XYZ file of N, CA, C and O in Angstrom:
508
model
N 39.797 -53.500 3.945
C 40.197 -52.244 4.555
C 39.050 -51.246 4.439
O 38.387 -51.182 3.404
N 38.874 -50.477 5.494
C 37.808 -49.481 5.487
C 38.119 -48.401 4.464
O 39.215 -47.860 4.434
N 37.134 -48.086 3.637
C 37.273 -47.004 2.666
C 36.202 -45.964 2.940
O 35.024 -46.298 3.094
N 36.643 -44.715 2.993
C 35.744 -43.606 3.303
C 35.592 -42.704 2.083
O 36.575 -42.459 1.368
N 34.384 -42.200 1.898
C 34.131 -41.290 0.786
C 33.362 -40.089 1.308
O 32.264 -40.244 1.860
N 33.937 -38.897 1.121
C 33.261 -37.661 1.514
C 32.491 -37.097 0.321
O 32.891 -37.277 -0.830
N 31.428 -36.402 0.620
C 30.662 -35.696 -0.405
C 29.953 -34.522 0.243
O 29.916 -34.402 1.476
N 29.390 -33.660 -0.596
C 28.592 -32.555 -0.093
C 29.281 -31.204 -0.133
O 28.678 -30.190 0.213
N 30.539 -31.179 -0.528
C 31.222 -29.897 -0.615
C 30.715 -29.070 -1.780
O 29.916 -29.521 -2.602
N 31.181 -27.834 -1.852
C 30.778 -26.964 -2.940
C 31.094 -25.524 -2.642
O 31.813 -25.211 -1.685
N 30.531 -24.654 -3.467
C 30.703 -23.208 -3.317
C 29.475 -22.642 -2.621
O 28.335 -22.907 -3.042
N 29.700 -21.871 -1.579
C 28.585 -21.288 -0.823
C 28.968 -19.874 -0.425
O 30.145 -19.565 -0.230
N 27.971 -19.017 -0.313
C 28.224 -17.641 0.105
C 28.429 -17.561 1.609
O 27.934 -18.422 2.354
N 29.137 -16.548 2.071
C 29.271 -16.360 3.518
C 27.908 -16.320 4.195
O 26.965 -15.703 3.678
N 27.810 -16.990 5.326
C 26.536 -17.111 6.022
C 25.721 -18.308 5.610
O 24.703 -18.622 6.243
N 26.141 -18.976 4.554
C 25.402 -20.135 4.063
C 25.710 -21.403 4.831
O 26.477 -21.403 5.802
N 25.109 -22.490 4.373
C 25.231 -23.781 5.048
C 25.559 -24.876 4.041
O 25.212 -24.785 2.861
N 26.207 -25.909 4.551
C 26.466 -27.123 3.785
C 26.381 -28.310 4.733
O 26.626 -28.164 5.939
N 26.085 -29.458 4.173
C 26.164 -30.697 4.938
C 27.124 -31.640 4.230
O 26.879 -32.067 3.095
N 28.221 -31.961 4.900
C 29.167 -32.933 4.372
C 28.788 -34.324 4.856
O 28.320 -34.501 5.987
N 29.023 -35.291 4.009
C 28.706 -36.682 4.322
C 29.973 -37.522 4.227
O 30.792 -37.326 3.328
N 30.112 -38.435 5.149
C 31.203 -39.414 5.138
C 30.550 -40.784 5.078
O 29.797 -41.148 5.998
N 30.810 -41.521 4.021
C 30.182 -42.822 3.824
C 31.232 -43.915 3.742
O 32.375 -43.673 3.364
N 30.818 -45.112 4.107
C 31.705 -46.272 4.022
C 30.928 -47.449 3.460
O 29.718 -47.569 3.666
N 31.637 -48.303 2.774
C 31.027 -49.543 2.284
C 31.695 -50.716 2.989
O 32.813 -50.616 3.462
N 30.998 -51.794 3.093
C 31.497 -53.077 3.602
C 31.624 -53.139 5.107
O 31.543 -54.214 5.688
N 31.885 -51.973 5.772
C 32.078 -52.004 7.214
C 31.157 -50.991 7.869
O 30.974 -49.889 7.349
N 30.601 -51.309 9.033
C 29.718 -50.359 9.711
C 30.522 -49.233 10.361
O 31.455 -49.490 11.131
N 30.153 -48.002 10.060
C 30.873 -46.858 10.609
C 30.696 -46.740 12.106
O 31.522 -46.087 12.759
N 29.654 -47.326 12.653
C 29.474 -47.184 14.101
C 30.403 -48.100 14.894
O 30.325 -48.144 16.115
N 31.300 -48.803 14.210
C 32.398 -49.496 14.891
C 33.590 -48.572 15.116
O 34.549 -48.954 15.799
N 33.531 -47.365 14.544
C 34.701 -46.494 14.511
C 34.420 -45.123 15.111
O 33.306 -44.585 14.987
N 35.446 -44.568 15.726
C 35.452 -43.148 16.024
C 35.712 -42.393 14.723
O 36.555 -42.806 13.923
N 34.987 -41.308 14.502
C 35.114 -40.529 13.265
C 35.596 -39.123 13.589
O 35.086 -38.471 14.508
N 36.545 -38.673 12.810
C 37.030 -37.301 12.928
C 36.846 -36.560 11.611
O 36.870 -37.163 10.538
N 36.627 -35.270 11.719
C 36.581 -34.398 10.537
C 37.765 -33.443 10.618
O 38.012 -32.843 11.674
N 38.443 -33.290 9.495
C 39.619 -32.436 9.403
C 39.471 -31.537 8.182
O 38.667 -31.809 7.284
N 40.273 -30.498 8.136
C 40.290 -29.649 6.949
C 41.695 -29.135 6.709
O 42.501 -29.022 7.628
N 41.957 -28.849 5.444
C 43.260 -28.318 5.069
C 43.064 -27.224 4.039
O 42.569 -27.474 2.930
N 43.464 -26.017 4.431
C 43.425 -24.875 3.527
C 44.757 -24.798 2.788
O 45.778 -25.307 3.265
N 44.770 -24.138 1.625
C 46.014 -24.038 0.859
C 47.133 -23.426 1.686
O 46.956 -22.387 2.335
N 48.278 -24.084 1.679
C 49.441 -23.566 2.379
C 49.421 -23.745 3.881
O 50.306 -23.239 4.575
N 48.408 -24.456 4.386
C 48.285 -24.635 5.840
C 48.319 -26.123 6.195
O 48.079 -26.989 5.367
N 48.592 -26.362 7.468
C 48.571 -27.727 7.982
C 47.126 -28.235 8.052
O 46.178 -27.450 8.208
N 46.972 -29.550 7.958
C 45.654 -30.145 8.159
C 45.290 -30.006 9.637
O 46.094 -30.344 10.519
N 44.087 -29.507 9.893
C 43.665 -29.285 11.273
C 42.397 -30.063 11.591
O 41.545 -30.277 10.730
N 42.298 -30.482 12.837
C 41.097 -31.168 13.279
C 39.961 -30.195 13.511
O 40.164 -29.108 14.039
N 38.769 -30.589 13.111
C 37.589 -29.738 13.213
C 36.612 -30.283 14.248
O 36.111 -29.553 15.092
N 36.353 -31.592 14.160
C 35.331 -32.189 15.009
C 35.546 -33.690 15.069
O 36.241 -34.269 14.229
N 34.948 -34.315 16.071
C 34.982 -35.775 16.132
C 33.744 -36.276 16.866
O 33.063 -35.506 17.575
N 33.452 -37.566 16.685
C 32.310 -38.189 17.349
C 32.698 -39.624 17.702
O 33.332 -40.330 16.905
N 32.353 -40.029 18.905
C 32.672 -41.388 19.337
C 31.823 -42.405 18.581
O 30.819 -42.064 17.954
N 32.210 -43.673 18.663
C 31.558 -44.694 17.839
C 30.099 -44.880 18.225
O 29.272 -45.220 17.376
N 29.749 -44.609 19.453
C 28.337 -44.715 19.851
C 27.608 -43.390 19.751
O 26.412 -43.312 20.031
N 28.349 -42.344 19.394
C 27.726 -41.036 19.264
C 27.486 -40.321 20.571
O 26.819 -39.283 20.598
N 28.044 -40.845 21.655
C 27.768 -40.269 22.969
C 28.542 -39.007 23.234
O 28.148 -38.185 24.077
N 29.653 -38.829 22.569
C 30.517 -37.679 22.798
C 30.925 -37.055 21.480
O 31.245 -37.773 20.517
N 30.886 -35.738 21.438
C 31.376 -34.994 20.280
C 32.351 -33.933 20.748
O 32.365 -33.551 21.934
N 33.147 -33.450 19.819
C 34.114 -32.399 20.115
C 34.183 -31.476 18.917
O 34.067 -31.910 17.762
N 34.370 -30.170 19.210
C 34.519 -29.174 18.150
C 35.685 -28.270 18.489
O 35.824 -27.832 19.645
N 36.475 -27.938 17.497
C 37.519 -26.965 17.723
C 36.882 -25.589 17.903
O 35.760 -25.337 17.428
N 37.566 -24.699 18.578
C 36.961 -23.415 18.947
C 36.459 -22.617 17.750
O 35.433 -21.942 17.837
N 37.156 -22.700 16.645
C 36.799 -21.865 15.500
C 35.462 -22.262 14.858
O 34.885 -21.476 14.104
N 34.965 -23.471 15.147
C 33.702 -23.912 14.540
C 32.626 -24.160 15.592
O 31.473 -24.457 15.229
N 32.969 -24.054 16.843
C 32.006 -24.340 17.912
C 30.801 -23.419 17.774
O 30.933 -22.212 17.589
N 29.617 -24.010 17.851
C 28.388 -23.247 17.711
C 27.927 -23.085 16.271
O 26.810 -22.632 16.025
N 28.779 -23.451 15.317
C 28.411 -23.333 13.895
C 28.366 -24.691 13.191
O 27.634 -24.862 12.214
N 29.145 -25.657 13.657
C 29.209 -26.984 13.045
C 28.614 -28.005 14.008
O 28.750 -27.886 15.234
N 27.981 -29.020 13.442
C 27.432 -30.123 14.233
C 27.763 -31.434 13.535
O 27.526 -31.573 12.328
N 28.271 -32.398 14.296
C 28.570 -33.720 13.752
C 27.498 -34.685 14.237
O 27.045 -34.612 15.385
N 27.068 -35.580 13.353
C 26.036 -36.539 13.729
C 26.229 -37.846 12.975
O 26.913 -37.892 11.957
N 25.627 -38.887 13.523
C 25.677 -40.212 12.899
C 24.312 -40.596 12.341
O 23.284 -40.285 12.932
N 24.337 -41.308 11.209
C 23.141 -41.921 10.648
C 23.490 -43.383 10.441
O 23.967 -43.785 9.372
N 23.273 -44.184 11.453
C 23.701 -45.583 11.382
C 22.874 -46.383 10.382
O 23.360 -47.370 9.818
N 21.649 -45.970 10.148
C 20.812 -46.672 9.169
C 21.443 -46.634 7.785
O 21.427 -47.620 7.040
N 21.993 -45.472 7.453
C 22.599 -45.302 6.129
C 24.126 -45.390 6.157
O 24.762 -45.129 5.137
N 24.665 -45.741 7.323
C 26.114 -45.930 7.459
C 26.880 -44.678 7.046
O 27.835 -44.731 6.254
N 26.447 -43.535 7.597
C 27.084 -42.258 7.276
C 27.300 -41.448 8.548
O 26.607 -41.629 9.557
N 28.267 -40.555 8.442
C 28.474 -39.531 9.453
C 28.421 -38.193 8.728
O 28.998 -38.049 7.642
N 27.721 -37.239 9.335
C 27.538 -35.938 8.705
C 28.264 -34.851 9.490
O 28.384 -34.913 10.714
N 28.692 -33.842 8.749
C 29.163 -32.602 9.362
C 28.267 -31.490 8.815
O 28.351 -31.135 7.642
N 27.398 -30.986 9.683
C 26.503 -29.916 9.303
C 27.214 -28.596 9.600
O 27.639 -28.354 10.736
N 27.333 -27.753 8.583
C 28.081 -26.509 8.726
C 27.144 -25.330 8.460
O 26.536 -25.248 7.386
N 27.041 -24.445 9.429
C 26.149 -23.288 9.347
C 26.970 -22.016 9.469
O 28.080 -22.021 10.001
N 26.381 -20.906 9.008
C 27.024 -19.596 9.121
C 28.477 -19.667 8.661
O 29.392 -19.239 9.362
N 28.660 -20.202 7.480
C 30.011 -20.405 6.971
C 30.711 -19.084 6.705
O 30.085 -18.083 6.319
N 32.017 -19.099 6.923
C 32.849 -17.916 6.762
C 33.918 -18.205 5.707
O 34.281 -19.379 5.490
N 34.479 -17.185 5.094
C 35.540 -17.420 4.098
C 36.704 -18.234 4.667
O 37.300 -19.034 3.927
N 36.989 -18.056 5.936
C 38.107 -18.811 6.536
C 37.788 -20.288 6.727
O 38.662 -21.067 7.119
N 36.560 -20.711 6.454
C 36.225 -22.127 6.474
C 36.588 -22.819 5.151
O 36.476 -24.042 5.044
N 37.013 -22.046 4.174
C 37.395 -22.608 2.884
C 38.565 -23.564 3.046
O 39.604 -23.203 3.596
N 38.386 -24.790 2.568
C 39.401 -25.832 2.721
C 38.904 -27.103 2.058
O 37.730 -27.213 1.692
N 39.799 -28.065 1.941
C 39.404 -29.435 1.631
C 39.092 -30.117 2.960
O 39.906 -30.078 3.884
N 37.925 -30.708 3.038
C 37.479 -31.373 4.262
C 37.606 -32.890 4.106
O 37.194 -33.456 3.084
N 38.148 -33.506 5.140
C 38.372 -34.949 5.152
C 37.666 -35.576 6.343
O 37.655 -35.007 7.443
N 37.129 -36.764 6.142
C 36.731 -37.557 7.296
C 37.764 -38.670 7.492
O 38.446 -39.088 6.544
N 37.890 -39.085 8.728
C 38.857 -40.109 9.086
C 38.233 -41.024 10.137
O 37.331 -40.612 10.872
N 38.725 -42.241 10.211
C 38.156 -43.225 11.129
C 39.253 -44.023 11.805
O 40.337 -44.226 11.246
N 38.958 -44.448 13.014
C 39.847 -45.361 13.709
C 39.039 -46.134 14.747
O 37.944 -45.702 15.135
N 39.574 -47.256 15.189
C 38.905 -48.023 16.228
C 38.916 -47.238 17.535
O 39.917 -46.588 17.867
N 37.847 -47.276 18.279
C 37.798 -46.483 19.505
C 38.746 -47.005 20.569
O 38.783 -48.203 20.846
N 39.521 -46.092 21.152
C 40.394 -46.452 22.266
C 39.604 -46.516 23.561
O 39.814 -47.393 24.382
N 38.690 -45.566 23.704
C 37.820 -45.517 24.861
C 36.434 -45.106 24.409
O 36.300 -44.363 23.448
N 35.395 -45.591 25.067
C 34.033 -45.395 24.534
C 33.541 -43.957 24.520
O 32.711 -43.614 23.687
N 34.034 -43.121 25.419
C 33.446 -41.790 25.555
C 34.426 -40.670 25.262
O 34.223 -39.537 25.703
N 35.474 -40.975 24.532
C 36.461 -39.950 24.216
C 36.800 -40.028 22.738
O 37.003 -41.117 22.193
N 36.844 -38.873 22.066
C 37.377 -38.823 20.715
C 38.395 -37.696 20.650
O 38.444 -36.838 21.533
N 39.190 -37.698 19.612
C 40.271 -36.730 19.481
C 40.316 -36.207 18.060
O 39.848 -36.864 17.125
N 40.869 -35.015 17.893
C 41.098 -34.473 16.556
C 42.602 -34.424 16.263
O 43.063 -33.619 15.454
N 43.336 -35.313 16.890
C 44.753 -35.458 16.572
C 44.881 -36.314 15.319
O 44.388 -37.447 15.278
N 45.564 -35.779 14.303
C 45.642 -36.474 13.005
C 46.211 -37.879 13.140
O 45.759 -38.825 12.498
N 47.214 -38.015 13.972
C 47.912 -39.293 14.093
C 47.095 -40.393 14.727
O 47.517 -41.557 14.740
N 45.917 -40.050 15.227
C 45.073 -41.041 15.891
C 44.143 -41.761 14.931
O 43.356 -42.599 15.364
N 44.220 -41.434 13.658
C 43.294 -42.007 12.687
C 44.049 -42.785 11.609
O 44.982 -42.269 10.998
N 43.583 -44.001 11.358
C 44.261 -44.871 10.401
C 43.666 -44.788 9.005
O 44.356 -45.046 8.018
N 42.390 -44.448 8.919
C 41.686 -44.491 7.631
C 41.206 -43.091 7.272
O 40.619 -42.396 8.105
N 41.435 -42.715 6.006
C 41.114 -41.365 5.546
C 40.363 -41.423 4.225
O 40.640 -42.286 3.376
N 39.460 -40.466 4.034
C 38.837 -40.292 2.744
C 39.683 -39.416 1.850
O 40.756 -38.944 2.238
N 39.169 -39.159 0.652
C 39.939 -38.400 -0.342
C 39.695 -36.900 -0.242
O 40.411 -36.116 -0.862
N 38.690 -36.496 0.518
C 38.429 -35.079 0.727
C 37.371 -34.515 -0.203
O 37.129 -35.024 -1.296
N 36.733 -33.447 0.264
C 35.764 -32.714 -0.540
C 36.008 -31.224 -0.339
O 36.227 -30.764 0.780
N 35.980 -30.464 -1.433
C 36.320 -29.040 -1.380
C 35.123 -28.231 -0.906
O 34.010 -28.376 -1.420
N 35.378 -27.351 0.042
C 34.397 -26.367 0.489
C 34.984 -24.983 0.238
O 36.084 -24.681 0.702
N 34.251 -24.178 -0.508
C 34.690 -22.822 -0.806
C 33.598 -21.854 -0.369
O 32.440 -21.982 -0.791
N 33.972 -20.927 0.493
C 33.033 -19.930 0.995
C 33.461 -18.582 0.429
O 34.501 -18.037 0.788
N 32.656 -18.065 -0.465
C 33.023 -16.833 -1.154
C 31.780 -16.170 -1.717
O 30.825 -16.835 -2.120
N 31.821 -14.831 -1.761
C 30.725 -14.103 -2.380
C 31.050 -13.799 -3.833
O 30.245 -13.196 -4.541
């Protein structure tokens, strides 16, 4: 079974940057569509971004568009979420998720579309 591990979270000041990493062992991540989600205390888990298995298509939710970038590093079997100009409202536990691609050029941030999930990494944006 595919196992995902997120890393790279931490405490950062408003306006700062972080790079989250999603890694897998035993299976190549480029066989899977990858989604990034986050869950703040007391809130529903929300989709943030996704990338197709070939990396041809990405998607960002409006609240992070222009500030977050998702990318693949197939050599190291990782997917990254680069986060810039972070705001306090970005504070949450961030999760990566994976599923087999339904179509080559479409990804989704619907939670129910992903079968495999990591354990999450905490991102706190505060001065």
